[in-house]
Amino acid sequence: MSEHLLEVRVVLFSLSEAALQVFLIRQGENAWALPSCPARENESLEETALRALYGEFERNEIYLEQLYTYGGPARAVSVVYFALVPHNERRAAELCQHRVDRLPALTGDHAEIIAYALRRLRYKLEYSAAGFELLPQEFTLTELQRTYEIILGETLDKRNFRRRILDAKIIEETQHLRGGEGRPARLYRYRPDAVAEVKTRRLFP
Amino acid sequence: MSEHLLEVRVVLFSLSEAALQVFLIRQGENAWALPSCPARENESLEETALRALYGEFERNEIYLEQLYTYGGPARAVSVVYFALVPHNERRAAELCQHRVDRLPALTGDHAEIIAYALRRLRYKLEYSAAGFELLPQEFTLTELQRTYEIILGETLDKRNFRRRILDAKIIEETQHLRGGEGRPARLYRYRPDAVAEVKTRRLFP
DNA sequence: AGAATAGTGTCTCTCAGACATTATTTG
DNA sequence: CAAATAATGTCTGAGAGACACTATTCT
């Protein structure tokens, strides 16, 4: 067993200003980087990921999943985590949100890592409940649809979207309404007991 | 950046005796373990994975993909690779194949890691060309179907299977036939130029 | 009353699954 | 010619996508 340089990085997404955002830290003069933290022997990789976010988030308020481990000659080994958090103004001074469609200059291979995380997010959206991790506990169907549209980068049909989501029985009505400019919308909540597993058989779509 | 214990492990699957096999090394008296190797600073993680297999396989004769990185307090960090190789008698004395449905006692959490790798294999089979990595270059449609059946653990309908595989245009005929006890079967080969990407839209199947 | 947003149903087409018979070769 | 395996097509039901109007609230 050898001694090795090992760090944990995090690609943390959230939604605000009707766009998908990623959290970055300033690196040097005018470059940015994914938050990271050296691994410690006495904590789990997930705990290290939370430390990389300056302890701003508790484990149970973000969705956290391992993305990939990058490593090789002439490079530290980086275990990269993929994370989602609902819209959130709180942030450490060092941690800024940037629209993923308008990223600043990034160090190393961080642009490719973000691109990969975004592909994974788009993919997960279609077979898992990941989308709900970006929304508050109660949300309207229109908000949910906007979330999907922003991430997928395409518009979706309102009736088909509602039908699929409701048929999947993955959300349930609440008794609350959200008022606004027009007719108030019913609020829904995610059913954590919902089965969100892949059942379809697809041989080479 | 901290110094850390880091190893690479490999779950290598192959097919023989009409069953899925995994390669294990003997660990102590009567326990077995996944092959592993300490990471070196001057090589890639994939190279380390090949070394864990005693250098028995060249990079281009096996399918190799990162599976997951396990780590945490009171445990070395293990980058685990998932690998596939066609049926193959060659093996180092230390490296033995075991049927995955009749595994011996395993050290640590290796049984869970194999179970996870098997889930990944089953899943990949349905949307990627992973199945072909377990077969020789040329194969009959019946052999391909058996491969799927062994891994998925269920029988498949012959006509539907052939239709889906052929409609996907992922394999092509060769001019060769394989004789045997009954009518000879046409041999097919994988089309490496085939597009095997996920295109279907699935919201919560 | 008009502006704004929420909410709802049908038709069509494609794809997946169930299912049985004919064709070719060997001994 | 019998045994063994290869190869082939149709029907049916479910789900995905296209598509437009009514309902409720606020000002």
GROMACS .gro file of C-alpha atoms (C1' of nucleotides) in nm:
model
  464
    1MET     CA    1   0.000   0.000   0.000
    2SER     CA    2   0.158   0.331  -0.102
    3GLU     CA    3   0.128   0.685   0.023
    4HIS     CA    4  -0.051   0.904  -0.225
    5LEU     CA    5  -0.186   1.252  -0.283
    6LEU     CA    6  -0.561   1.234  -0.257
    7GLU     CA    7  -0.820   1.508  -0.269
    8VAL     CA    8  -1.198   1.531  -0.289
    9ARG     CA    9  -1.369   1.775  -0.528
   10VAL     CA   10  -1.733   1.868  -0.554
   11VAL     CA   11  -1.950   1.981  -0.845
   12LEU     CA   12  -2.243   2.143  -0.664
   13PHE     CA   13  -2.538   2.251  -0.877
   14SER     CA   14  -2.831   2.469  -0.784
   15LEU     CA   15  -3.097   2.670  -0.964
   16SER     CA   16  -3.137   3.043  -0.951
   17GLU     CA   17  -3.225   3.325  -1.185
   18ALA     CA   18  -3.389   3.067  -1.406
   19ALA     CA   19  -3.052   2.908  -1.481
   20LEU     CA   20  -2.845   2.617  -1.359
   21GLN     CA   21  -2.557   2.730  -1.140
   22VAL     CA   22  -2.237   2.566  -1.022
   23PHE     CA   23  -2.041   2.664  -0.712
   24LEU     CA   24  -1.680   2.770  -0.772
   25ILE     CA   25  -1.396   2.911  -0.568
   26ARG     CA   26  -1.157   3.178  -0.684
   27GLN     CA   27  -0.819   3.043  -0.781
   28GLY     CA   28  -0.543   3.299  -0.818
   29GLU     CA   29  -0.592   3.616  -1.015
   30ASN     CA   30  -0.878   3.553  -1.255
   31ALA     CA   31  -0.933   3.181  -1.268
   32TRP     CA   32  -1.185   2.966  -1.086
   33ALA     CA   33  -1.183   2.609  -0.960
   34LEU     CA   34  -1.413   2.344  -0.821
   35PRO     CA   35  -1.409   2.341  -0.442
   36SER     CA   36  -1.178   2.073  -0.305
   37CYS     CA   37  -1.023   1.945   0.012
   38PRO     CA   38  -0.745   1.698   0.089
   39ALA     CA   39  -0.871   1.362   0.214
   40ARG     CA   40  -0.813   1.280   0.579
   41GLU     CA   41  -0.755   0.931   0.706
   42ASN     CA   42  -1.010   0.960   0.982
   43GLU     CA   43  -1.314   1.070   0.788
   44SER     CA   44  -1.528   0.937   0.503
   45LEU     CA   45  -1.499   1.073   0.152
   46GLU     CA   46  -1.847   1.225   0.188
   47GLU     CA   47  -1.737   1.411   0.499
   48THR     CA   48  -1.439   1.545   0.309
   49ALA     CA   49  -1.674   1.658   0.032
   50LEU     CA   50  -1.877   1.855   0.286
   51ARG     CA   51  -1.559   2.016   0.418
   52ALA     CA   52  -1.468   2.116   0.064
   53LEU     CA   53  -1.789   2.323   0.069
   54TYR     CA   54  -1.657   2.516   0.371
   55GLY     CA   55  -1.899   2.337   0.598
   56GLU     CA   56  -2.179   2.550   0.452
   57PHE     CA   57  -2.411   2.252   0.404
   58GLU     CA   58  -2.525   1.973   0.628
   59ARG     CA   59  -2.524   1.623   0.488
   60ASN     CA   60  -2.902   1.599   0.488
   61GLU     CA   61  -2.971   1.921   0.303
   62ILE     CA   62  -2.781   1.830  -0.011
   63TYR     CA   63  -2.788   1.539  -0.251
   64LEU     CA   64  -2.440   1.390  -0.274
   65GLU     CA   65  -2.321   1.117  -0.504
   66GLN     CA   66  -1.982   1.006  -0.623
   67LEU     CA   67  -1.911   1.106  -0.982
   68TYR     CA   68  -1.570   0.977  -1.085
   69THR     CA   69  -1.214   0.941  -0.964
   70TYR     CA   70  -0.958   1.114  -1.179
   71GLY     CA   71  -0.597   1.016  -1.145
   72GLY     CA   72  -0.284   0.944  -1.330
   73PRO     CA   73   0.079   1.025  -1.367
   74ALA     CA   74   0.167   1.386  -1.299
   75ARG     CA   75  -0.167   1.452  -1.130
   76ALA     CA   76  -0.308   1.415  -0.783
   77VAL     CA   77  -0.589   1.161  -0.747
   78SER     CA   78  -0.924   1.344  -0.720
   79VAL     CA   79  -1.240   1.174  -0.605
   80VAL     CA   80  -1.508   1.400  -0.754
   81TYR     CA   81  -1.857   1.423  -0.604
   82PHE     CA   82  -2.171   1.539  -0.776
   83ALA     CA   83  -2.407   1.741  -0.555
   84LEU     CA   84  -2.743   1.917  -0.575
   85VAL     CA   85  -2.894   2.175  -0.344
   86PRO     CA   86  -3.219   2.371  -0.365
   87HIS     CA   87  -3.202   2.742  -0.445
   88ASN     CA   88  -3.011   2.901  -0.167
   89GLU     CA   89  -2.866   3.246  -0.106
   90ARG     CA   90  -2.636   3.136   0.170
   91ARG     CA   91  -2.273   3.097   0.073
   92ALA     CA   92  -1.929   3.140   0.216
   93ALA     CA   93  -1.748   3.443   0.083
   94GLU     CA   94  -1.515   3.209  -0.105
   95LEU     CA   95  -1.791   3.011  -0.273
   96CYS     CA   96  -1.968   3.178  -0.566
   97GLN     CA   97  -2.238   3.054  -0.798
   98HIS     CA   98  -2.185   3.077  -1.174
   99ARG     CA   99  -2.429   2.997  -1.451
  100VAL     CA  100  -2.313   2.679  -1.620
  101ASP     CA  101  -2.384   2.835  -1.958
  102ARG     CA  102  -2.152   3.127  -1.877
  103LEU     CA  103  -1.859   2.976  -1.695
  104PRO     CA  104  -1.546   3.179  -1.625
  105ALA     CA  105  -1.195   3.052  -1.702
  106LEU     CA  106  -1.131   2.734  -1.505
  107THR     CA  107  -0.812   2.569  -1.387
  108GLY     CA  108  -0.693   2.225  -1.495
  109ASP     CA  109  -0.953   1.991  -1.634
  110HIS     CA  110  -1.236   2.139  -1.429
  111ALA     CA  111  -1.433   2.248  -1.733
  112GLU     CA  112  -1.445   1.888  -1.857
  113ILE     CA  113  -1.541   1.762  -1.512
  114ILE     CA  114  -1.833   2.007  -1.500
  115ALA     CA  115  -1.937   1.904  -1.850
  116TYR     CA  116  -1.939   1.542  -1.742
  117ALA     CA  117  -2.136   1.621  -1.427
  118LEU     CA  118  -2.390   1.807  -1.638
  119ARG     CA  119  -2.429   1.509  -1.870
  120ARG     CA  120  -2.486   1.291  -1.567
  121LEU     CA  121  -2.742   1.535  -1.428
  122ARG     CA  122  -2.934   1.538  -1.756
  123TYR     CA  123  -2.925   1.165  -1.771
  124LYS     CA  124  -3.030   1.116  -1.410
  125LEU     CA  125  -3.318   1.355  -1.455
  126GLU     CA  126  -3.479   1.108  -1.688
  127TYR     CA  127  -3.475   0.800  -1.474
  128SER     CA  128  -3.435   0.920  -1.116
  129ALA     CA  129  -3.580   1.175  -0.881
  130ALA     CA  130  -3.273   1.400  -0.897
  131GLY     CA  131  -3.477   1.697  -1.019
  132PHE     CA  132  -3.653   1.728  -0.685
  133GLU     CA  133  -3.323   1.786  -0.508
  134LEU     CA  134  -3.304   2.126  -0.674
  135LEU     CA  135  -3.651   2.236  -0.561
  136PRO     CA  136  -3.794   2.331  -0.223
  137GLN     CA  137  -4.004   2.072  -0.042
  138GLU     CA  138  -4.325   2.201  -0.194
  139PHE     CA  139  -4.342   2.316  -0.553
  140THR     CA  140  -4.587   2.367  -0.837
  141LEU     CA  141  -4.596   2.150  -1.145
  142THR     CA  142  -4.493   2.449  -1.353
  143GLU     CA  143  -4.184   2.501  -1.136
  144LEU     CA  144  -4.097   2.135  -1.173
  145GLN     CA  145  -4.138   2.156  -1.548
  146ARG     CA  146  -3.918   2.470  -1.564
  147THR     CA  147  -3.651   2.284  -1.370
  148TYR     CA  148  -3.652   2.006  -1.624
  149GLU     CA  149  -3.651   2.249  -1.912
  150ILE     CA  150  -3.359   2.449  -1.777
  151ILE     CA  151  -3.146   2.142  -1.720
  152LEU     CA  152  -3.236   1.964  -2.042
  153GLY     CA  153  -3.213   2.285  -2.243
  154GLU     CA  154  -3.537   2.223  -2.430
  155THR     CA  155  -3.904   2.300  -2.382
  156LEU     CA  156  -4.141   2.024  -2.282
  157ASP     CA  157  -4.510   1.978  -2.352
  158LYS     CA  158  -4.715   2.077  -2.051
  159ARG     CA  159  -4.979   1.806  -2.072
  160ASN     CA  160  -4.740   1.524  -2.152
  161PHE     CA  161  -4.505   1.633  -1.875
  162ARG     CA  162  -4.781   1.643  -1.615
  163ARG     CA  163  -4.919   1.311  -1.728
  164ARG     CA  164  -4.586   1.134  -1.702
  165ILE     CA  165  -4.497   1.280  -1.366
  166LEU     CA  166  -4.838   1.210  -1.219
  167ASP     CA  167  -4.865   0.861  -1.370
  168ALA     CA  168  -4.527   0.779  -1.217
  169LYS     CA  169  -4.689   0.848  -0.877
  170ILE     CA  170  -4.369   1.006  -0.761
  171ILE     CA  171  -4.528   1.321  -0.620
  172GLU     CA  172  -4.843   1.386  -0.423
  173GLU     CA  173  -5.076   1.684  -0.379
  174THR     CA  174  -5.061   1.901  -0.072
  175GLN     CA  175  -5.347   2.114   0.056
  176HIS     CA  176  -5.156   2.432  -0.019
  177LEU     CA  177  -5.184   2.670  -0.310
  178ARG     CA  178  -4.937   2.927  -0.427
  179GLY     CA  179  -5.090   3.259  -0.528
  180GLY     CA  180  -4.932   3.487  -0.784
  181GLU     CA  181  -5.029   3.690  -1.078
  182GLY     CA  182  -5.285   3.454  -1.227
  183ARG     CA  183  -5.475   3.156  -1.101
  184PRO     CA  184  -5.309   3.005  -0.794
  185ALA     CA  185  -5.126   2.678  -0.848
  186ARG     CA  186  -5.149   2.367  -0.639
  187LEU     CA  187  -4.836   2.273  -0.449
  188TYR     CA  188  -4.703   1.919  -0.468
  189ARG     CA  189  -4.446   1.736  -0.267
  190TYR     CA  190  -4.209   1.453  -0.353
  191ARG     CA  191  -4.307   1.112  -0.220
  192PRO     CA  192  -3.989   0.982  -0.066
  193ASP     CA  193  -4.143   0.635  -0.056
  194ALA     CA  194  -4.180   0.636  -0.433
  195VAL     CA  195  -3.999   0.368  -0.620
  196ALA     CA  196  -3.770   0.541  -0.866
  197GLU     CA  197  -3.607   0.244  -1.024
  198VAL     CA  198  -3.548   0.157  -1.381
  199LYS     CA  199  -3.780  -0.111  -1.502
  200THR     CA  200  -3.784  -0.075  -1.878
  201ARG     CA  201  -3.596  -0.321  -2.090
  202ARG     CA  202  -3.395  -0.146  -2.353
  203LEU     CA  203  -3.155  -0.323  -2.580
  204PHE     CA  204  -2.960  -0.061  -2.768
  205PRO     CA  205  -3.197   0.227  -2.804
  206MET     CA  206  -0.287   1.764  -0.002
  207SER     CA  207  -0.233   1.467   0.227
  208GLU     CA  208  -0.053   1.137   0.200
  209HIS     CA  209  -0.297   0.851   0.183
  210LEU     CA  210  -0.324   0.477   0.138
  211LEU     CA  211  -0.458   0.413  -0.210
  212GLU     CA  212  -0.513   0.087  -0.395
  213VAL     CA  213  -0.682  -0.022  -0.716
  214ARG     CA  214  -0.908  -0.330  -0.725
  215VAL     CA  215  -1.060  -0.507  -1.022
  216VAL     CA  216  -1.381  -0.705  -1.066
  217LEU     CA  217  -1.306  -0.903  -1.383
  218PHE     CA  218  -1.592  -1.102  -1.532
  219SER     CA  219  -1.581  -1.368  -1.801
  220LEU     CA  220  -1.804  -1.646  -1.926
  221SER     CA  221  -1.729  -2.014  -1.911
  222GLU     CA  222  -1.907  -2.338  -1.845
  223ALA     CA  223  -2.229  -2.157  -1.925
  224ALA     CA  224  -2.191  -1.937  -1.619
  225LEU     CA  225  -2.061  -1.594  -1.534
  226GLN     CA  226  -1.724  -1.605  -1.362
  227VAL     CA  227  -1.525  -1.359  -1.158
  228PHE     CA  228  -1.148  -1.367  -1.107
  229LEU     CA  229  -1.029  -1.394  -0.746
  230ILE     CA  230  -0.700  -1.438  -0.567
  231ARG     CA  231  -0.645  -1.656  -0.264
  232GLN     CA  232  -0.621  -1.462   0.059
  233GLY     CA  233  -0.483  -1.650   0.357
  234GLU     CA  234  -0.609  -1.993   0.450
  235ASN     CA  235  -0.952  -2.031   0.295
  236ALA     CA  236  -1.070  -1.688   0.196
  237TRP     CA  237  -1.060  -1.513  -0.139
  238ALA     CA  238  -1.027  -1.152  -0.248
  239LEU     CA  239  -1.057  -0.929  -0.551
  240PRO     CA  240  -0.722  -0.871  -0.717
  241SER     CA  241  -0.567  -0.543  -0.613
  242CYS     CA  242  -0.250  -0.341  -0.636
  243PRO     CA  243  -0.123  -0.028  -0.461
  244ALA     CA  244  -0.141   0.283  -0.675
  245ARG     CA  245   0.184   0.429  -0.798
  246GLU     CA  246   0.240   0.797  -0.853
  247ASN     CA  247   0.388   0.750  -1.197
  248GLU     CA  248   0.116   0.546  -1.365
  249SER     CA  249  -0.250   0.586  -1.447
  250LEU     CA  250  -0.520   0.411  -1.244
  251GLU     CA  251  -0.595   0.192  -1.546
  252GLU     CA  252  -0.234   0.080  -1.562
  253THR     CA  253  -0.250  -0.008  -1.196
  254ALA     CA  254  -0.565  -0.209  -1.262
  255LEU     CA  255  -0.381  -0.409  -1.526
  256ARG     CA  256  -0.096  -0.474  -1.284
  257ALA     CA  257  -0.349  -0.600  -1.028
  258LEU     CA  258  -0.431  -0.872  -1.283
  259TYR     CA  259  -0.067  -0.987  -1.274
  260GLY     CA  260  -0.006  -0.837  -1.616
  261GLU     CA  261  -0.204  -1.126  -1.765
  262PHE     CA  262  -0.406  -0.900  -1.994
  263GLU     CA  263  -0.318  -0.624  -2.235
  264ARG     CA  264  -0.521  -0.305  -2.220
  265ASN     CA  265  -0.681  -0.369  -2.558
  266GLU     CA  266  -0.802  -0.721  -2.491
  267ILE     CA  267  -1.022  -0.634  -2.195
  268TYR     CA  268  -1.301  -0.389  -2.137
  269LEU     CA  269  -1.212  -0.170  -1.840
  270GLU     CA  270  -1.427   0.091  -1.672
  271GLN     CA  271  -1.416   0.258  -1.336
  272LEU     CA  272  -1.682   0.128  -1.098
  273TYR     CA  273  -1.662   0.316  -0.769
  274THR     CA  274  -1.417   0.449  -0.513
  275TYR     CA  275  -1.463   0.309  -0.167
  276GLY     CA  276  -1.307   0.491   0.121
  277GLY     CA  277  -1.359   0.605   0.472
  278PRO     CA  278  -1.225   0.604   0.821
  279ALA     CA  279  -1.046   0.286   0.919
  280ARG     CA  280  -1.020   0.170   0.561
  281ALA     CA  281  -0.779   0.223   0.274
  282VAL     CA  282  -0.919   0.408  -0.025
  283SER     CA  283  -0.992   0.161  -0.307
  284VAL     CA  284  -1.058   0.267  -0.664
  285VAL     CA  285  -1.248  -0.031  -0.801
  286TYR     CA  286  -1.254  -0.114  -1.171
  287PHE     CA  287  -1.509  -0.320  -1.357
  288ALA     CA  288  -1.367  -0.538  -1.635
  289LEU     CA  289  -1.483  -0.787  -1.897
  290VAL     CA  290  -1.284  -1.037  -2.097
  291PRO     CA  291  -1.393  -1.305  -2.347
  292HIS     CA  292  -1.374  -1.666  -2.242
  293ASN     CA  293  -1.014  -1.741  -2.174
  294GLU     CA  294  -0.825  -2.029  -2.025
  295ARG     CA  295  -0.509  -1.834  -1.961
  296ARG     CA  296  -0.452  -1.726  -1.603
  297ALA     CA  297  -0.178  -1.671  -1.355
  298ALA     CA  298  -0.151  -1.938  -1.089
  299GLU     CA  299  -0.274  -1.685  -0.837
  300LEU     CA  300  -0.581  -1.583  -1.033
  301CYS     CA  301  -0.875  -1.825  -1.034
  302GLN     CA  302  -1.219  -1.798  -1.186
  303HIS     CA  303  -1.524  -1.861  -0.970
  304ARG     CA  304  -1.887  -1.876  -1.071
  305VAL     CA  305  -2.060  -1.568  -0.940
  306ASP     CA  306  -2.353  -1.779  -0.828
  307ARG     CA  307  -2.122  -1.997  -0.616
  308LEU     CA  308  -1.874  -1.759  -0.461
  309PRO     CA  309  -1.639  -1.875  -0.187
  310ALA     CA  310  -1.590  -1.682   0.138
  311LEU     CA  311  -1.459  -1.335   0.059
  312THR     CA  312  -1.261  -1.088   0.266
  313GLY     CA  313  -1.383  -0.745   0.369
  314ASP     CA  314  -1.666  -0.596   0.168
  315HIS     CA  315  -1.567  -0.775  -0.152
  316ALA     CA  316  -1.894  -0.966  -0.175
  317GLU     CA  317  -2.088  -0.639  -0.183
  318ILE     CA  318  -1.850  -0.493  -0.439
  319ILE     CA  319  -1.905  -0.792  -0.667
  320ALA     CA  320  -2.280  -0.765  -0.616
  321TYR     CA  321  -2.266  -0.402  -0.719
  322ALA     CA  322  -2.051  -0.481  -1.023
  323LEU     CA  323  -2.300  -0.746  -1.125
  324ARG     CA  324  -2.587  -0.499  -1.099
  325ARG     CA  325  -2.390  -0.260  -1.315
  326LEU     CA  326  -2.322  -0.535  -1.569
  327ARG     CA  327  -2.689  -0.625  -1.591
  328TYR     CA  328  -2.781  -0.265  -1.631
  329LYS     CA  329  -2.515  -0.194  -1.893
  330LEU     CA  330  -2.621  -0.495  -2.091
  331GLU     CA  331  -2.949  -0.324  -2.164
  332TYR     CA  332  -2.824   0.001  -2.302
  333SER     CA  333  -2.466  -0.057  -2.409
  334ALA     CA  334  -2.262  -0.303  -2.605
  335ALA     CA  335  -2.100  -0.453  -2.295
  336GLY     CA  336  -2.227  -0.802  -2.377
  337PHE     CA  337  -1.999  -0.827  -2.678
  338GLU     CA  338  -1.692  -0.784  -2.458
  339LEU     CA  339  -1.756  -1.132  -2.318
  340LEU     CA  340  -1.776  -1.301  -2.658
  341PRO     CA  341  -1.517  -1.381  -2.922
  342GLN     CA  342  -1.502  -1.157  -3.227
  343GLU     CA  343  -1.742  -1.375  -3.422
  344PHE     CA  344  -2.042  -1.538  -3.258
  345THR     CA  345  -2.382  -1.678  -3.340
  346LEU     CA  346  -2.706  -1.512  -3.241
  347THR     CA  347  -2.781  -1.804  -3.012
  348GLU     CA  348  -2.451  -1.756  -2.831
  349LEU     CA  349  -2.526  -1.389  -2.792
  350GLN     CA  350  -2.868  -1.468  -2.653
  351ARG     CA  351  -2.722  -1.722  -2.407
  352THR     CA  352  -2.480  -1.456  -2.286
  353TYR     CA  353  -2.768  -1.222  -2.213
  354GLU     CA  354  -2.966  -1.495  -2.045
  355ILE     CA  355  -2.681  -1.603  -1.821
  356ILE     CA  356  -2.611  -1.251  -1.705
  357LEU     CA  357  -2.970  -1.143  -1.665
  358GLY     CA  358  -3.068  -1.472  -1.507
  359GLU     CA  359  -3.382  -1.513  -1.715
  360THR     CA  360  -3.474  -1.664  -2.048
  361LEU     CA  361  -3.546  -1.439  -2.343
  362ASP     CA  362  -3.772  -1.487  -2.641
  363LYS     CA  363  -3.570  -1.588  -2.944
  364ARG     CA  364  -3.758  -1.390  -3.206
  365ASN     CA  365  -3.790  -1.074  -3.002
  366PHE     CA  366  -3.424  -1.089  -2.906
  367ARG     CA  367  -3.309  -1.127  -3.264
  368ARG     CA  368  -3.538  -0.852  -3.382
  369ARG     CA  369  -3.414  -0.604  -3.127
  370ILE     CA  370  -3.047  -0.681  -3.179
  371LEU     CA  371  -3.077  -0.671  -3.557
  372ASP     CA  372  -3.297  -0.360  -3.561
  373ALA     CA  373  -3.037  -0.185  -3.348
  374LYS     CA  374  -2.791  -0.242  -3.634
  375ILE     CA  375  -2.519  -0.306  -3.381
  376ILE     CA  376  -2.394  -0.628  -3.538
  377GLU     CA  377  -2.338  -0.739  -3.896
  378GLU     CA  378  -2.332  -1.071  -4.076
  379THR     CA  379  -2.008  -1.237  -4.171
  380GLN     CA  380  -1.970  -1.490  -4.450
  381HIS     CA  381  -1.887  -1.763  -4.200
  382LEU     CA  382  -2.105  -2.036  -4.059
  383ARG     CA  383  -2.049  -2.245  -3.752
  384GLY     CA  384  -2.133  -2.612  -3.793
  385GLY     CA  385  -2.242  -2.830  -3.506
  386GLU     CA  386  -2.500  -3.084  -3.428
  387GLY     CA  387  -2.788  -2.932  -3.621
  388ARG     CA  388  -2.821  -2.672  -3.891
  389PRO     CA  389  -2.512  -2.450  -3.901
  390ALA     CA  390  -2.554  -2.100  -3.764
  391ARG     CA  391  -2.445  -1.778  -3.925
  392LEU     CA  392  -2.166  -1.593  -3.748
  393TYR     CA  393  -2.204  -1.224  -3.674
  394ARG     CA  394  -1.959  -0.963  -3.564
  395TYR     CA  395  -1.997  -0.650  -3.356
  396ARG     CA  396  -1.997  -0.325  -3.551
  397PRO     CA  397  -1.762  -0.103  -3.354
  398ASP     CA  398  -1.884   0.197  -3.553
  399ALA     CA  399  -2.235   0.141  -3.423
  400VAL     CA  400  -2.379   0.422  -3.224
  401ALA     CA  401  -2.458   0.276  -2.885
  402GLU     CA  402  -2.578   0.582  -2.706
  403VAL     CA  403  -2.885   0.631  -2.504
  404LYS     CA  404  -3.144   0.826  -2.693
  405THR     CA  405  -3.474   0.736  -2.536
  406ARG     CA  406  -3.644   0.977  -2.306
  407ARG     CA  407  -3.753   0.812  -1.986
  408LEU     CA  408  -3.910   1.000  -1.699
  409PHE     CA  409  -3.948   0.762  -1.408
  410PRO     CA  410  -4.014   0.432  -1.571
  411DA     C1'  411  -6.354   4.283  -1.844
  412DG     C1'  412  -5.899   4.168  -1.950
  413DA     C1'  413  -5.458   3.976  -1.833
  414DA     C1'  414  -5.216   3.609  -1.645
  415DT     C1'  415  -5.136   3.154  -1.519
  416DA     C1'  416  -5.339   2.672  -1.400
  417DG     C1'  417  -5.538   2.276  -1.546
  418DT     C1'  418  -5.732   1.917  -1.852
  419DG     C1'  419  -5.824   1.477  -2.283
  420DT     C1'  420  -5.783   1.252  -2.734
  421DC     C1'  421  -5.578   1.057  -3.120
  422DT     C1'  422  -5.207   0.839  -3.353
  423DC     C1'  423  -4.803   0.590  -3.405
  424DT     C1'  424  -4.421   0.330  -3.248
  425DC     C1'  425  -4.231  -0.023  -2.982
  426DA     C1'  426  -4.234  -0.432  -2.672
  427DG     C1'  427  -4.408  -0.875  -2.571
  428DA     C1'  428  -4.655  -1.315  -2.668
  429DC     C1'  429  -4.652  -1.678  -2.968
  430DA     C1'  430  -4.550  -2.163  -3.363
  431DT     C1'  431  -4.382  -2.318  -3.776
  432DT     C1'  432  -4.053  -2.399  -4.149
  433DA     C1'  433  -3.551  -2.472  -4.300
  434DT     C1'  434  -3.107  -2.685  -4.302
  435DT     C1'  435  -2.777  -2.987  -4.161
  436DT     C1'  436  -2.575  -3.436  -3.938
  437DG     C1'  437  -2.580  -3.928  -3.814
  438DC     C1'  438  -3.564  -4.017  -4.196
  439DA     C1'  439  -3.509  -3.874  -3.734
  440DA     C1'  440  -3.285  -3.560  -3.436
  441DA     C1'  441  -3.096  -3.124  -3.361
  442DT     C1'  442  -3.054  -2.649  -3.407
  443DA     C1'  443  -3.135  -2.213  -3.706
  444DA     C1'  444  -3.431  -1.891  -3.886
  445DT     C1'  445  -3.849  -1.633  -3.960
  446DG     C1'  446  -4.357  -1.285  -3.907
  447DT     C1'  447  -4.795  -1.127  -3.699
  448DC     C1'  448  -5.104  -0.956  -3.372
  449DT     C1'  449  -5.202  -0.691  -2.971
  450DG     C1'  450  -5.158  -0.367  -2.600
  451DA     C1'  451  -4.908   0.014  -2.367
  452DG     C1'  452  -4.683   0.421  -2.375
  453DA     C1'  453  -4.492   0.860  -2.606
  454DG     C1'  454  -4.568   1.257  -2.860
  455DA     C1'  455  -4.856   1.611  -3.102
  456DC     C1'  456  -5.206   1.915  -3.021
  457DA     C1'  457  -5.607   2.358  -2.810
  458DC     C1'  458  -5.927   2.491  -2.508
  459DT     C1'  459  -6.148   2.590  -2.042
  460DA     C1'  460  -6.091   2.747  -1.540
  461DT     C1'  461  -5.960   3.051  -1.179
  462DT     C1'  462  -5.770   3.440  -0.981
  463DC     C1'  463  -5.603   3.935  -0.967
  464DT     C1'  464  -5.624   4.418  -1.095
   0.00000   0.00000   0.00000
